[in-house]
């Protein structure tokens, strides 16, 4: 099982996982047409990056073609709602992250239920987050950042990718740890948010290393901390939040693949097998390592492990979110 973290575990699979049903397509010849993998955030952001890393090797393993489609909006819930309604034939797949487990506690009228409306295919990766700011933002350390934002709470802006996005959750944890409420600026994904951070239009945000590593290494943004217990190899000079005095800010972002409930189990197994093959591909492993992450173990790239993790995370986040008193609508 993927590692979990003490303060807030961001990963956690599949009895009765909804993988059965008579509605689905023909498993024997699958795939006979292009498979669309829906990404619930902007192109060029962290979820998109991870999806595009595995799309080609998965397609090759399946003997078909995968098209990546970005469906943005409402912290990833627009895309999840669309895929929940899609034909359960294996040709519409959702890549989603921790947001799958947080949305039910955040949104009153979500329109889908993660455990009922989706069959899990397998976990993909778990990505550390970074606390980053525009290059010329005055604070130089995480402790300075805390002091600064408390003193300037009326004017500091905190970017995120909408309610329930990983950046939103990490931002909530930061604000809770710092004891401050800031003005949040929502984007359709942290791809465009990071562009604005580099451009100086927003002050700071939490974002995944799969999006921030290049800009941190190039000195285009300031990095205060990584949110994992250990430093990230590709960012050796960036301290952990614990080292920087904020151990409560412990979070990383798990990703998984989903299909609508009713998709034939044989198709789910084919997708899971292709996922495992992609995650064992040396080029994928190398690309992920450069961006501070790694594929999950083969045992976690399964419907069962994914479902168990989702169940655990739904429970964990329901409590965190209820304690924080946050609602989207
Ligand atoms: C994205 O792909 O834009 C991110 O995963 C957004 C987020 O969850 O912060």
PDB file of C-alpha atoms in Angstrom, residues 104-327:
ATOM      1  CA  UNK A 104     -18.453  14.602  -1.125  1.00  0.00           C
ATOM      2  CA  UNK A 105     -17.676  16.448   2.093  1.00  0.00           C
ATOM      3  CA  UNK A 106     -17.251  19.791   0.354  1.00  0.00           C
ATOM      4  CA  UNK A 107     -20.102  19.930  -2.181  1.00  0.00           C
ATOM      5  CA  UNK A 108     -23.749  19.779  -1.203  1.00  0.00           C
ATOM      6  CA  UNK A 109     -25.081  18.756  -4.625  1.00  0.00           C
ATOM      7  CA  UNK A 110     -22.211  16.812  -6.091  1.00  0.00           C
ATOM      8  CA  UNK A 111     -24.317  14.784  -8.497  1.00  0.00           C
ATOM      9  CA  UNK A 112     -22.201  11.634  -8.186  1.00  0.00           C
ATOM     10  CA  UNK A 113     -20.994   9.290  -5.471  1.00  0.00           C
ATOM     11  CA  UNK A 114     -17.409   8.056  -5.719  1.00  0.00           C
ATOM     12  CA  UNK A 115     -18.003   4.516  -4.456  1.00  0.00           C
ATOM     13  CA  UNK A 116     -21.346   3.964  -6.176  1.00  0.00           C
ATOM     14  CA  UNK A 117     -20.789   5.622  -9.541  1.00  0.00           C
ATOM     15  CA  UNK A 118     -17.226   4.558 -10.331  1.00  0.00           C
ATOM     16  CA  UNK A 119     -15.227   1.378 -10.618  1.00  0.00           C
ATOM     17  CA  UNK A 120     -11.623   1.791  -9.528  1.00  0.00           C
ATOM     18  CA  UNK A 121      -8.895   0.742 -11.975  1.00  0.00           C
ATOM     19  CA  UNK A 122      -5.757   1.319  -9.928  1.00  0.00           C
ATOM     20  CA  UNK A 123      -3.667   3.881  -8.119  1.00  0.00           C
ATOM     21  CA  UNK A 124      -1.025   5.665 -10.166  1.00  0.00           C
ATOM     22  CA  UNK A 125       1.299   7.816  -8.099  1.00  0.00           C
ATOM     23  CA  UNK A 126       1.543   9.928  -4.975  1.00  0.00           C
ATOM     24  CA  UNK A 127       2.977  13.398  -5.439  1.00  0.00           C
ATOM     25  CA  UNK A 128       4.520  15.677  -2.797  1.00  0.00           C
ATOM     26  CA  UNK A 129       3.397  19.278  -2.631  1.00  0.00           C
ATOM     27  CA  UNK A 130       5.469  22.419  -2.329  1.00  0.00           C
ATOM     28  CA  UNK A 131       4.695  25.782  -0.800  1.00  0.00           C
ATOM     29  CA  UNK A 132       5.795  28.296  -3.431  1.00  0.00           C
ATOM     30  CA  UNK A 133       5.602  32.060  -3.907  1.00  0.00           C
ATOM     31  CA  UNK A 134       6.273  34.621  -6.564  1.00  0.00           C
ATOM     32  CA  UNK A 135       9.993  35.318  -6.812  1.00  0.00           C
ATOM     33  CA  UNK A 136       9.845  38.758  -5.233  1.00  0.00           C
ATOM     34  CA  UNK A 137       7.462  37.897  -2.399  1.00  0.00           C
ATOM     35  CA  UNK A 138       9.169  39.258   0.744  1.00  0.00           C
ATOM     36  CA  UNK A 139       9.214  36.226   3.121  1.00  0.00           C
ATOM     37  CA  UNK A 140      12.282  34.021   2.765  1.00  0.00           C
ATOM     38  CA  UNK A 141      11.387  31.053   4.976  1.00  0.00           C
ATOM     39  CA  UNK A 142       8.184  29.223   5.928  1.00  0.00           C
ATOM     40  CA  UNK A 143       8.345  30.843   9.376  1.00  0.00           C
ATOM     41  CA  UNK A 144       8.695  34.279   7.743  1.00  0.00           C
ATOM     42  CA  UNK A 145       5.805  33.428   5.437  1.00  0.00           C
ATOM     43  CA  UNK A 146       3.578  32.678   8.419  1.00  0.00           C
ATOM     44  CA  UNK A 147       4.470  35.918  10.152  1.00  0.00           C
ATOM     45  CA  UNK A 148       4.106  37.905   6.941  1.00  0.00           C
ATOM     46  CA  UNK A 149       0.712  36.571   5.900  1.00  0.00           C
ATOM     47  CA  UNK A 150      -0.684  37.118   9.386  1.00  0.00           C
ATOM     48  CA  UNK A 151       0.464  40.711   9.330  1.00  0.00           C
ATOM     49  CA  UNK A 152      -0.813  41.262   5.776  1.00  0.00           C
ATOM     50  CA  UNK A 153      -3.831  38.976   5.610  1.00  0.00           C
ATOM     51  CA  UNK A 154      -6.021  41.581   3.919  1.00  0.00           C
ATOM     52  CA  UNK A 155      -3.770  41.884   0.902  1.00  0.00           C
ATOM     53  CA  UNK A 156      -2.011  38.499   0.498  1.00  0.00           C
ATOM     54  CA  UNK A 157      -3.435  36.260  -2.225  1.00  0.00           C
ATOM     55  CA  UNK A 158      -3.366  32.448  -2.116  1.00  0.00           C
ATOM     56  CA  UNK A 159      -3.944  30.680  -5.452  1.00  0.00           C
ATOM     57  CA  UNK A 160      -5.621  27.293  -5.840  1.00  0.00           C
ATOM     58  CA  UNK A 161      -7.377  25.121  -8.421  1.00  0.00           C
ATOM     59  CA  UNK A 162     -10.869  25.389  -6.950  1.00  0.00           C
ATOM     60  CA  UNK A 163     -12.629  23.880  -3.958  1.00  0.00           C
ATOM     61  CA  UNK A 164     -11.510  20.322  -3.338  1.00  0.00           C
ATOM     62  CA  UNK A 165      -8.383  20.611  -5.460  1.00  0.00           C
ATOM     63  CA  UNK A 166      -5.143  19.501  -3.829  1.00  0.00           C
ATOM     64  CA  UNK A 167      -3.901  23.076  -3.788  1.00  0.00           C
ATOM     65  CA  UNK A 168      -7.088  24.146  -2.013  1.00  0.00           C
ATOM     66  CA  UNK A 169      -6.725  21.431   0.649  1.00  0.00           C
ATOM     67  CA  UNK A 170      -3.073  22.192   1.228  1.00  0.00           C
ATOM     68  CA  UNK A 171      -3.931  25.878   1.443  1.00  0.00           C
ATOM     69  CA  UNK A 172      -6.576  25.097   4.070  1.00  0.00           C
ATOM     70  CA  UNK A 173      -4.040  23.139   6.101  1.00  0.00           C
ATOM     71  CA  UNK A 174      -1.571  25.999   5.817  1.00  0.00           C
ATOM     72  CA  UNK A 175      -4.127  28.568   6.954  1.00  0.00           C
ATOM     73  CA  UNK A 176      -5.204  26.352   9.852  1.00  0.00           C
ATOM     74  CA  UNK A 177      -1.584  25.827  10.938  1.00  0.00           C
ATOM     75  CA  UNK A 178      -0.760  29.525  10.580  1.00  0.00           C
ATOM     76  CA  UNK A 179      -4.007  30.652  12.215  1.00  0.00           C
ATOM     77  CA  UNK A 180      -4.970  32.985   9.405  1.00  0.00           C
ATOM     78  CA  UNK A 181      -7.714  33.384   6.791  1.00  0.00           C
ATOM     79  CA  UNK A 182      -6.505  34.604   3.405  1.00  0.00           C
ATOM     80  CA  UNK A 183      -8.037  35.750   0.168  1.00  0.00           C
ATOM     81  CA  UNK A 184      -8.084  32.711  -2.158  1.00  0.00           C
ATOM     82  CA  UNK A 185      -7.877  33.019  -5.934  1.00  0.00           C
ATOM     83  CA  UNK A 186      -9.340  29.981  -7.726  1.00  0.00           C
ATOM     84  CA  UNK A 187      -8.106  28.797 -11.141  1.00  0.00           C
ATOM     85  CA  UNK A 188      -9.195  25.903 -13.375  1.00  0.00           C
ATOM     86  CA  UNK A 189      -5.965  24.127 -12.527  1.00  0.00           C
ATOM     87  CA  UNK A 190      -2.581  24.920 -11.063  1.00  0.00           C
ATOM     88  CA  UNK A 191      -1.086  25.047 -14.574  1.00  0.00           C
ATOM     89  CA  UNK A 192      -2.522  28.549 -15.117  1.00  0.00           C
ATOM     90  CA  UNK A 193      -2.115  29.399 -11.418  1.00  0.00           C
ATOM     91  CA  UNK A 194       1.615  28.729 -11.618  1.00  0.00           C
ATOM     92  CA  UNK A 195       1.861  30.862 -14.750  1.00  0.00           C
ATOM     93  CA  UNK A 196       0.324  33.730 -12.796  1.00  0.00           C
ATOM     94  CA  UNK A 197       2.628  33.080  -9.839  1.00  0.00           C
ATOM     95  CA  UNK A 198       5.646  33.319 -12.105  1.00  0.00           C
ATOM     96  CA  UNK A 199       4.132  36.498 -13.568  1.00  0.00           C
ATOM     97  CA  UNK A 200       3.593  37.969 -10.081  1.00  0.00           C
ATOM     98  CA  UNK A 201      -0.221  38.198 -10.353  1.00  0.00           C
ATOM     99  CA  UNK A 202      -0.724  36.103  -7.175  1.00  0.00           C
ATOM    100  CA  UNK A 203       1.449  35.796  -4.079  1.00  0.00           C
ATOM    101  CA  UNK A 204       1.752  32.159  -3.121  1.00  0.00           C
ATOM    102  CA  UNK A 205       0.192  28.708  -3.283  1.00  0.00           C
ATOM    103  CA  UNK A 206       0.646  25.023  -2.586  1.00  0.00           C
ATOM    104  CA  UNK A 207       1.244  22.893  -5.665  1.00  0.00           C
ATOM    105  CA  UNK A 208       2.519  19.474  -6.661  1.00  0.00           C
ATOM    106  CA  UNK A 209       6.172  18.891  -7.494  1.00  0.00           C
ATOM    107  CA  UNK A 210       5.045  17.573 -10.900  1.00  0.00           C
ATOM    108  CA  UNK A 211       4.158  21.192 -11.683  1.00  0.00           C
ATOM    109  CA  UNK A 212       6.602  23.227  -9.627  1.00  0.00           C
ATOM    110  CA  UNK A 213       9.965  21.433  -9.913  1.00  0.00           C
ATOM    111  CA  UNK A 214      10.996  23.103 -13.168  1.00  0.00           C
ATOM    112  CA  UNK A 215      10.079  26.607 -12.011  1.00  0.00           C
ATOM    113  CA  UNK A 216      11.727  26.124  -8.616  1.00  0.00           C
ATOM    114  CA  UNK A 217      14.934  24.790 -10.175  1.00  0.00           C
ATOM    115  CA  UNK A 218      14.978  27.662 -12.684  1.00  0.00           C
ATOM    116  CA  UNK A 219      14.578  30.200  -9.867  1.00  0.00           C
ATOM    117  CA  UNK A 220      11.281  31.466 -11.310  1.00  0.00           C
ATOM    118  CA  UNK A 221       9.430  30.904  -8.021  1.00  0.00           C
ATOM    119  CA  UNK A 222      10.500  30.804  -4.396  1.00  0.00           C
ATOM    120  CA  UNK A 223      10.056  27.466  -2.595  1.00  0.00           C
ATOM    121  CA  UNK A 224       9.540  27.424   1.184  1.00  0.00           C
ATOM    122  CA  UNK A 225       8.964  23.750   1.900  1.00  0.00           C
ATOM    123  CA  UNK A 226       7.922  20.333   0.668  1.00  0.00           C
ATOM    124  CA  UNK A 227       4.933  18.801   2.447  1.00  0.00           C
ATOM    125  CA  UNK A 228       6.299  15.267   2.868  1.00  0.00           C
ATOM    126  CA  UNK A 229       8.160  13.761   5.848  1.00  0.00           C
ATOM    127  CA  UNK A 230      11.348  13.390   3.743  1.00  0.00           C
ATOM    128  CA  UNK A 231      12.965  15.893   1.428  1.00  0.00           C
ATOM    129  CA  UNK A 232      12.287  15.388  -2.272  1.00  0.00           C
ATOM    130  CA  UNK A 233      15.373  14.100  -4.169  1.00  0.00           C
ATOM    131  CA  UNK A 234      14.836  16.398  -7.147  1.00  0.00           C
ATOM    132  CA  UNK A 235      14.595  19.416  -4.798  1.00  0.00           C
ATOM    133  CA  UNK A 236      17.337  18.662  -2.255  1.00  0.00           C
ATOM    134  CA  UNK A 237      17.654  22.220  -0.931  1.00  0.00           C
ATOM    135  CA  UNK A 238      13.986  22.648  -0.068  1.00  0.00           C
ATOM    136  CA  UNK A 239      13.275  21.793   3.585  1.00  0.00           C
ATOM    137  CA  UNK A 240      10.325  19.705   4.701  1.00  0.00           C
ATOM    138  CA  UNK A 241       7.458  21.479   6.446  1.00  0.00           C
ATOM    139  CA  UNK A 242       8.512  19.682   9.647  1.00  0.00           C
ATOM    140  CA  UNK A 243      12.064  20.995   9.301  1.00  0.00           C
ATOM    141  CA  UNK A 244      10.652  24.429   8.620  1.00  0.00           C
ATOM    142  CA  UNK A 245       8.552  24.382  11.798  1.00  0.00           C
ATOM    143  CA  UNK A 246       5.105  23.464  10.443  1.00  0.00           C
ATOM    144  CA  UNK A 247       4.750  19.654  10.813  1.00  0.00           C
ATOM    145  CA  UNK A 248       0.950  19.903  10.639  1.00  0.00           C
ATOM    146  CA  UNK A 249       1.250  20.727   6.956  1.00  0.00           C
ATOM    147  CA  UNK A 250       1.772  17.114   5.880  1.00  0.00           C
ATOM    148  CA  UNK A 251       0.063  16.207   2.654  1.00  0.00           C
ATOM    149  CA  UNK A 252       0.741  14.482  -0.649  1.00  0.00           C
ATOM    150  CA  UNK A 253      -1.529  13.864  -3.588  1.00  0.00           C
ATOM    151  CA  UNK A 254      -2.570  10.379  -4.664  1.00  0.00           C
ATOM    152  CA  UNK A 255      -3.886   9.737  -8.167  1.00  0.00           C
ATOM    153  CA  UNK A 256      -5.993   6.923  -9.583  1.00  0.00           C
ATOM    154  CA  UNK A 257      -7.891   5.841 -12.714  1.00  0.00           C
ATOM    155  CA  UNK A 258     -11.670   5.300 -12.741  1.00  0.00           C
ATOM    156  CA  UNK A 259     -14.345   4.055 -15.133  1.00  0.00           C
ATOM    157  CA  UNK A 260     -18.116   4.351 -14.758  1.00  0.00           C
ATOM    158  CA  UNK A 261     -19.820   1.646 -12.707  1.00  0.00           C
ATOM    159  CA  UNK A 262     -21.079  -1.103 -14.981  1.00  0.00           C
ATOM    160  CA  UNK A 263     -17.883  -1.326 -17.001  1.00  0.00           C
ATOM    161  CA  UNK A 264     -17.216  -5.049 -17.590  1.00  0.00           C
ATOM    162  CA  UNK A 265     -14.677  -6.463 -15.099  1.00  0.00           C
ATOM    163  CA  UNK A 266     -12.587  -7.877 -17.980  1.00  0.00           C
ATOM    164  CA  UNK A 267     -12.153  -4.377 -19.359  1.00  0.00           C
ATOM    165  CA  UNK A 268     -11.256  -2.990 -15.939  1.00  0.00           C
ATOM    166  CA  UNK A 269      -8.642  -5.741 -15.635  1.00  0.00           C
ATOM    167  CA  UNK A 270      -7.233  -4.911 -19.078  1.00  0.00           C
ATOM    168  CA  UNK A 271      -6.932  -1.259 -18.091  1.00  0.00           C
ATOM    169  CA  UNK A 272      -5.340  -2.143 -14.776  1.00  0.00           C
ATOM    170  CA  UNK A 273      -2.863  -4.470 -16.499  1.00  0.00           C
ATOM    171  CA  UNK A 274      -1.929  -1.707 -18.932  1.00  0.00           C
ATOM    172  CA  UNK A 275      -1.532   0.712 -16.048  1.00  0.00           C
ATOM    173  CA  UNK A 276       0.879  -1.688 -14.328  1.00  0.00           C
ATOM    174  CA  UNK A 277       2.870  -2.016 -17.558  1.00  0.00           C
ATOM    175  CA  UNK A 278       3.057   1.765 -17.930  1.00  0.00           C
ATOM    176  CA  UNK A 279       4.162   2.240 -14.342  1.00  0.00           C
ATOM    177  CA  UNK A 280       6.985  -0.278 -14.844  1.00  0.00           C
ATOM    178  CA  UNK A 281       8.226   1.573 -17.939  1.00  0.00           C
ATOM    179  CA  UNK A 282      11.697   2.972 -17.245  1.00  0.00           C
ATOM    180  CA  UNK A 283      10.982   6.191 -19.137  1.00  0.00           C
ATOM    181  CA  UNK A 284       7.902   6.790 -16.945  1.00  0.00           C
ATOM    182  CA  UNK A 285       9.878   6.029 -13.794  1.00  0.00           C
ATOM    183  CA  UNK A 286      12.626   8.449 -14.875  1.00  0.00           C
ATOM    184  CA  UNK A 287      10.202  11.242 -15.836  1.00  0.00           C
ATOM    185  CA  UNK A 288       8.383  10.891 -12.534  1.00  0.00           C
ATOM    186  CA  UNK A 289      11.649  10.904 -10.549  1.00  0.00           C
ATOM    187  CA  UNK A 290      12.694  14.170 -12.196  1.00  0.00           C
ATOM    188  CA  UNK A 291       9.453  15.691 -10.971  1.00  0.00           C
ATOM    189  CA  UNK A 292       9.731  14.408  -7.415  1.00  0.00           C
ATOM    190  CA  UNK A 293       7.466  11.381  -7.578  1.00  0.00           C
ATOM    191  CA  UNK A 294       7.357   7.667  -8.442  1.00  0.00           C
ATOM    192  CA  UNK A 295       4.868   5.098  -9.676  1.00  0.00           C
ATOM    193  CA  UNK A 296       2.950   3.185  -6.998  1.00  0.00           C
ATOM    194  CA  UNK A 297       3.908  -0.436  -6.340  1.00  0.00           C
ATOM    195  CA  UNK A 298       2.295  -2.906  -8.766  1.00  0.00           C
ATOM    196  CA  UNK A 299       0.062  -4.200  -5.951  1.00  0.00           C
ATOM    197  CA  UNK A 300      -1.464  -0.727  -5.625  1.00  0.00           C
ATOM    198  CA  UNK A 301      -2.200  -0.356  -9.341  1.00  0.00           C
ATOM    199  CA  UNK A 302      -5.182  -2.683  -8.879  1.00  0.00           C
ATOM    200  CA  UNK A 303      -8.935  -2.076  -8.561  1.00  0.00           C
ATOM    201  CA  UNK A 304      -8.930  -3.623  -5.081  1.00  0.00           C
ATOM    202  CA  UNK A 305      -6.099  -1.576  -3.576  1.00  0.00           C
ATOM    203  CA  UNK A 306      -7.440   1.586  -5.174  1.00  0.00           C
ATOM    204  CA  UNK A 307     -10.941   0.991  -3.833  1.00  0.00           C
ATOM    205  CA  UNK A 308      -9.656   0.328  -0.309  1.00  0.00           C
ATOM    206  CA  UNK A 309      -7.636   3.502  -0.432  1.00  0.00           C
ATOM    207  CA  UNK A 310     -10.553   5.555  -1.704  1.00  0.00           C
ATOM    208  CA  UNK A 311     -12.778   4.234   1.090  1.00  0.00           C
ATOM    209  CA  UNK A 312     -10.201   5.124   3.711  1.00  0.00           C
ATOM    210  CA  UNK A 313      -9.616   8.567   2.253  1.00  0.00           C
ATOM    211  CA  UNK A 314     -13.321   9.396   2.049  1.00  0.00           C
ATOM    212  CA  UNK A 315     -13.546   8.773   5.787  1.00  0.00           C
ATOM    213  CA  UNK A 316     -10.357  10.673   6.597  1.00  0.00           C
ATOM    214  CA  UNK A 317     -11.292  13.748   4.609  1.00  0.00           C
ATOM    215  CA  UNK A 318     -14.910  13.862   5.747  1.00  0.00           C
ATOM    216  CA  UNK A 319     -13.588  14.423   9.252  1.00  0.00           C
ATOM    217  CA  UNK A 320     -10.842  16.907   8.317  1.00  0.00           C
ATOM    218  CA  UNK A 321     -13.284  18.955   6.242  1.00  0.00           C
ATOM    219  CA  UNK A 322     -16.058  18.855   8.812  1.00  0.00           C
ATOM    220  CA  UNK A 323     -13.594  19.942  11.517  1.00  0.00           C
ATOM    221  CA  UNK A 324     -12.448  22.783   9.259  1.00  0.00           C
ATOM    222  CA  UNK A 325     -16.069  23.850   8.632  1.00  0.00           C
ATOM    223  CA  UNK A 326     -15.530  24.317   4.868  1.00  0.00           C
ATOM    224  CA  UNK A 327     -18.282  24.005   2.213  1.00  0.00           C
TER     225      UNK A 327
END
